[in-house]
Amino acid sequence: MEKIRISKLMADRGLCSRREADSYIERGWVRVDGVVVSQLGSKAYPHQKITLDRQAQQRQTARVTILLNKPVGYVSGQAESGYRPAATLISERTQYRPEKSLIKFDRSHLRGLAPAGRLDIDSQGLLVLTQDGRIARQLIDEHSDIEKEYLVRVEGKLGSNGLKLLNHGLSLDGQVLKPAEVSWQNEDQLRFILQEGKKRQIRRMCEQVGLKVVGLKRVRMGRIVLGDLPQGQWRYLREGEQF
């Protein structure tokens, strides 16, 4: 049996991201079968037990995840072509706090905050930004099966087998898409439920069946729904909430 880098084993087991694993290893916060490992690049067998020391666990607990109702006109990640990244909307003023018990905003929560998945500049709705590599991996890993739900306004005429193709049978970038759940909500709006997130996937799917997307809103990721979160505002992922 071949040994594997400990950081990869930790990421595969959902303990943390590979970057976080390297940081914890450097600090001596990782144990393999009870023995401290502090050398980057160290390897272990897949059956060995890996645990995090209390310091690493406390650091993970302190990391925040933010749910933002992104408006059209903001990019998910780094600024491009003069457009602002969605993270610039995160401030004390824009925090949605219908309950007094919610965490109070602290500027330290912006450090290392990164989007877990994309939402196009001309799309709106639920965007997750997190400091926690475990949540990022859960949402954007290529093997993730977490559902993403969208409401999509369209123009054009759908052919007789168009809806069937949207559900299964289309390809993008030379790859067959996973089965989706697509249904009409009303005469000009479709509901999409996907388990993958290729670049501009819904728009490109619609183009293949003769439809043009004129409005796209993500309303759910896993068990987390957009709900009544106002556009341009955000809230923290609450204790006990899971994707």
XYZ file of C-alpha atoms in Angstrom:
243
model
C 0.000 0.000 0.000
C 1.371 3.385 -1.005
C 1.602 6.350 1.347
C -0.230 9.601 0.493
C 0.543 13.173 1.477
C -1.104 13.897 4.816
C -2.501 17.208 3.572
C -4.331 15.376 0.777
C -5.690 12.767 3.180
C -6.944 15.535 5.473
C -8.699 17.329 2.593
C -10.202 14.084 1.280
C -11.597 13.354 4.747
C -13.117 16.822 5.014
C -10.940 17.872 7.967
C -9.845 21.065 6.206
C -8.488 22.323 2.893
C -5.007 21.287 1.723
C -3.725 24.822 2.331
C -5.087 24.771 5.876
C -3.621 21.300 6.407
C -0.136 22.544 5.489
C -0.552 25.467 7.889
C -1.621 23.146 10.721
C 1.223 20.724 9.993
C 3.791 23.549 10.120
C 2.453 24.541 13.548
C 2.593 20.974 14.880
C -1.179 20.780 15.241
C -1.641 17.501 13.339
C -1.227 13.992 14.700
C -1.067 10.697 12.831
C -1.929 7.761 15.074
C -1.239 10.069 18.011
C 2.204 11.192 16.835
C 2.760 14.886 16.016
C 3.663 15.603 12.384
C 5.352 18.935 11.643
C 7.213 18.351 8.370
C 5.495 19.630 5.222
C 5.084 16.930 2.584
C 4.885 14.155 5.160
C 2.942 11.092 4.091
C 0.798 8.457 5.778
C -1.106 5.328 4.875
C -4.823 5.774 4.055
C -5.870 3.639 7.032
C -4.013 5.723 9.618
C -5.914 7.981 12.021
C -5.395 11.729 11.598
C -6.497 14.150 14.303
C -6.297 17.902 14.822
C -5.054 19.450 18.059
C -7.297 21.812 19.995
C -5.627 24.917 18.562
C -6.567 23.902 15.021
C -10.119 23.042 16.070
C -10.504 26.432 17.760
C -9.234 28.202 14.648
C -11.793 26.355 12.519
C -14.623 27.203 14.907
C -13.717 30.903 14.697
C -13.998 30.960 10.905
C -17.147 32.422 9.447
C -19.338 31.714 6.447
C -21.396 34.493 4.912
C -24.568 34.283 2.817
C -24.978 37.220 0.453
C -27.869 38.153 -1.820
C -25.677 39.305 -4.708
C -27.165 41.911 -7.063
C -26.524 42.001 -10.794
C -23.340 43.929 -11.673
C -20.982 42.362 -9.118
C -18.503 39.586 -9.883
C -18.182 36.618 -7.532
C -14.409 36.696 -7.167
C -11.654 39.095 -8.165
C -12.518 42.450 -9.747
C -12.589 42.422 -13.544
C -13.237 44.978 -16.294
C -13.997 47.687 -13.763
C -16.656 45.657 -11.938
C -16.507 45.270 -8.189
C -16.244 41.911 -6.411
C -19.239 40.870 -4.338
C -17.115 40.845 -1.175
C -17.072 44.663 -1.242
C -20.735 44.520 -0.192
C -19.810 42.953 3.153
C -19.870 45.643 5.839
C -21.541 46.393 9.147
C -24.058 48.618 7.360
C -25.252 45.872 4.988
C -25.531 43.088 7.569
C -29.059 41.682 7.799
C -29.839 41.184 11.474
C -33.510 40.372 12.074
C -32.479 38.563 15.275
C -30.489 40.213 18.060
C -28.560 36.992 18.726
C -26.709 37.084 15.391
C -22.935 37.499 15.307
C -21.781 41.081 15.121
C -19.647 42.026 12.129
C -15.888 42.237 12.657
C -13.411 43.271 9.955
C -11.313 40.183 10.740
C -14.118 38.201 9.112
C -13.038 39.627 5.736
C -9.574 38.041 5.913
C -9.337 34.982 3.708
C -13.014 35.276 2.777
C -13.533 33.617 -0.613
C -16.559 32.690 -2.740
C -17.535 29.015 -2.654
C -18.776 28.756 -6.217
C -19.456 31.324 -8.922
C -22.469 33.461 -9.717
C -22.172 35.379 -12.991
C -22.016 39.171 -13.086
C -25.432 39.296 -14.769
C -26.995 36.884 -12.250
C -28.302 37.536 -8.754
C -29.138 35.632 -5.620
C -27.452 33.414 -3.061
C -23.659 33.599 -2.975
C -21.657 31.848 -0.267
C -18.368 33.358 0.912
C -16.372 31.503 3.530
C -13.132 31.418 5.524
C -13.663 27.694 6.097
C -11.962 25.382 3.616
C -14.224 22.493 4.648
C -17.326 24.346 3.504
C -15.664 25.529 0.300
C -14.713 21.963 -0.559
C -18.195 20.733 0.294
C -19.752 23.172 -2.180
C -17.294 23.300 -5.086
C -15.510 19.954 -5.139
C -15.962 18.243 -8.512
C -17.562 15.284 -6.735
C -19.978 17.423 -4.720
C -23.622 16.366 -4.982
C -25.080 19.445 -3.270
C -28.039 20.835 -5.206
C -28.168 24.430 -6.444
C -31.612 25.804 -7.308
C -32.265 28.680 -9.719
C -35.255 30.615 -11.033
C -34.640 31.541 -14.657
C -36.651 33.935 -16.848
C -36.361 33.126 -20.530
C -37.385 34.341 -23.960
C -37.894 32.236 -27.076
C -39.733 29.110 -28.080
C -38.844 25.742 -26.598
C -39.030 22.808 -29.010
C -41.035 19.669 -28.341
C -38.075 17.803 -26.812
C -36.385 20.908 -25.368
C -37.457 20.367 -21.778
C -36.366 16.740 -21.930
C -32.928 17.795 -23.201
C -32.564 20.375 -20.423
C -33.206 17.623 -17.886
C -30.667 15.290 -19.481
C -28.945 14.982 -22.820
C -26.927 18.182 -23.297
C -23.142 18.531 -23.333
C -20.817 21.450 -22.586
C -17.109 21.678 -23.327
C -17.153 18.141 -24.714
C -18.614 16.627 -21.534
C -22.104 15.232 -20.987
C -23.861 17.147 -18.229
C -25.187 15.455 -15.139
C -28.973 14.945 -15.026
C -30.792 18.098 -13.886
C -34.307 18.873 -12.702
C -35.864 21.508 -14.955
C -39.536 22.467 -14.975
C -41.771 25.401 -15.918
C -42.800 27.690 -13.063
C -44.941 29.905 -15.294
C -45.074 30.880 -18.964
C -41.674 32.599 -18.990
C -39.827 31.180 -15.984
C -38.019 27.875 -15.523
C -36.818 26.252 -12.311
C -33.395 24.573 -12.529
C -31.882 22.244 -9.932
C -28.263 21.338 -10.719
C -25.524 19.344 -9.024
C -22.681 20.947 -10.957
C -21.626 24.457 -11.863
C -19.855 24.897 -15.156
C -19.193 28.448 -16.353
C -22.457 30.084 -17.457
C -23.986 26.625 -17.529
C -27.680 27.512 -17.447
C -27.348 30.226 -20.082
C -25.444 27.893 -22.388
C -27.919 25.061 -21.819
C -30.807 27.341 -22.714
C -29.044 28.555 -25.859
C -28.787 24.958 -27.076
C -32.583 24.557 -26.988
C -33.444 27.944 -28.495
C -34.013 29.992 -25.333
C -32.383 33.217 -24.151
C -31.947 33.844 -20.441
C -33.077 37.332 -19.436
C -32.966 36.863 -15.668
C -31.298 34.334 -13.370
C -31.541 34.074 -9.595
C -30.052 31.414 -7.325
C -32.434 30.696 -4.463
C -30.947 27.653 -2.751
C -27.673 25.801 -2.143
C -28.228 22.453 -0.476
C -30.461 23.071 2.543
C -29.667 26.792 2.708
C -32.291 29.012 1.069
C -32.100 32.677 0.113
C -35.400 33.300 1.891
C -36.158 36.903 2.809
C -32.530 38.087 2.708
C -32.723 41.507 0.981
C -30.728 42.130 -2.186
C -27.298 43.593 -1.454
C -27.394 42.436 2.174
C -25.832 39.448 3.913
C -25.966 37.324 7.033
C -23.767 34.786 8.798
C -24.350 31.062 8.454
C -25.937 30.268 11.802
C -24.811 27.595 14.245
C -26.574 24.372 13.352
C -27.208 25.354 9.708
C -25.722 22.895 7.237
C -25.562 22.642 3.484
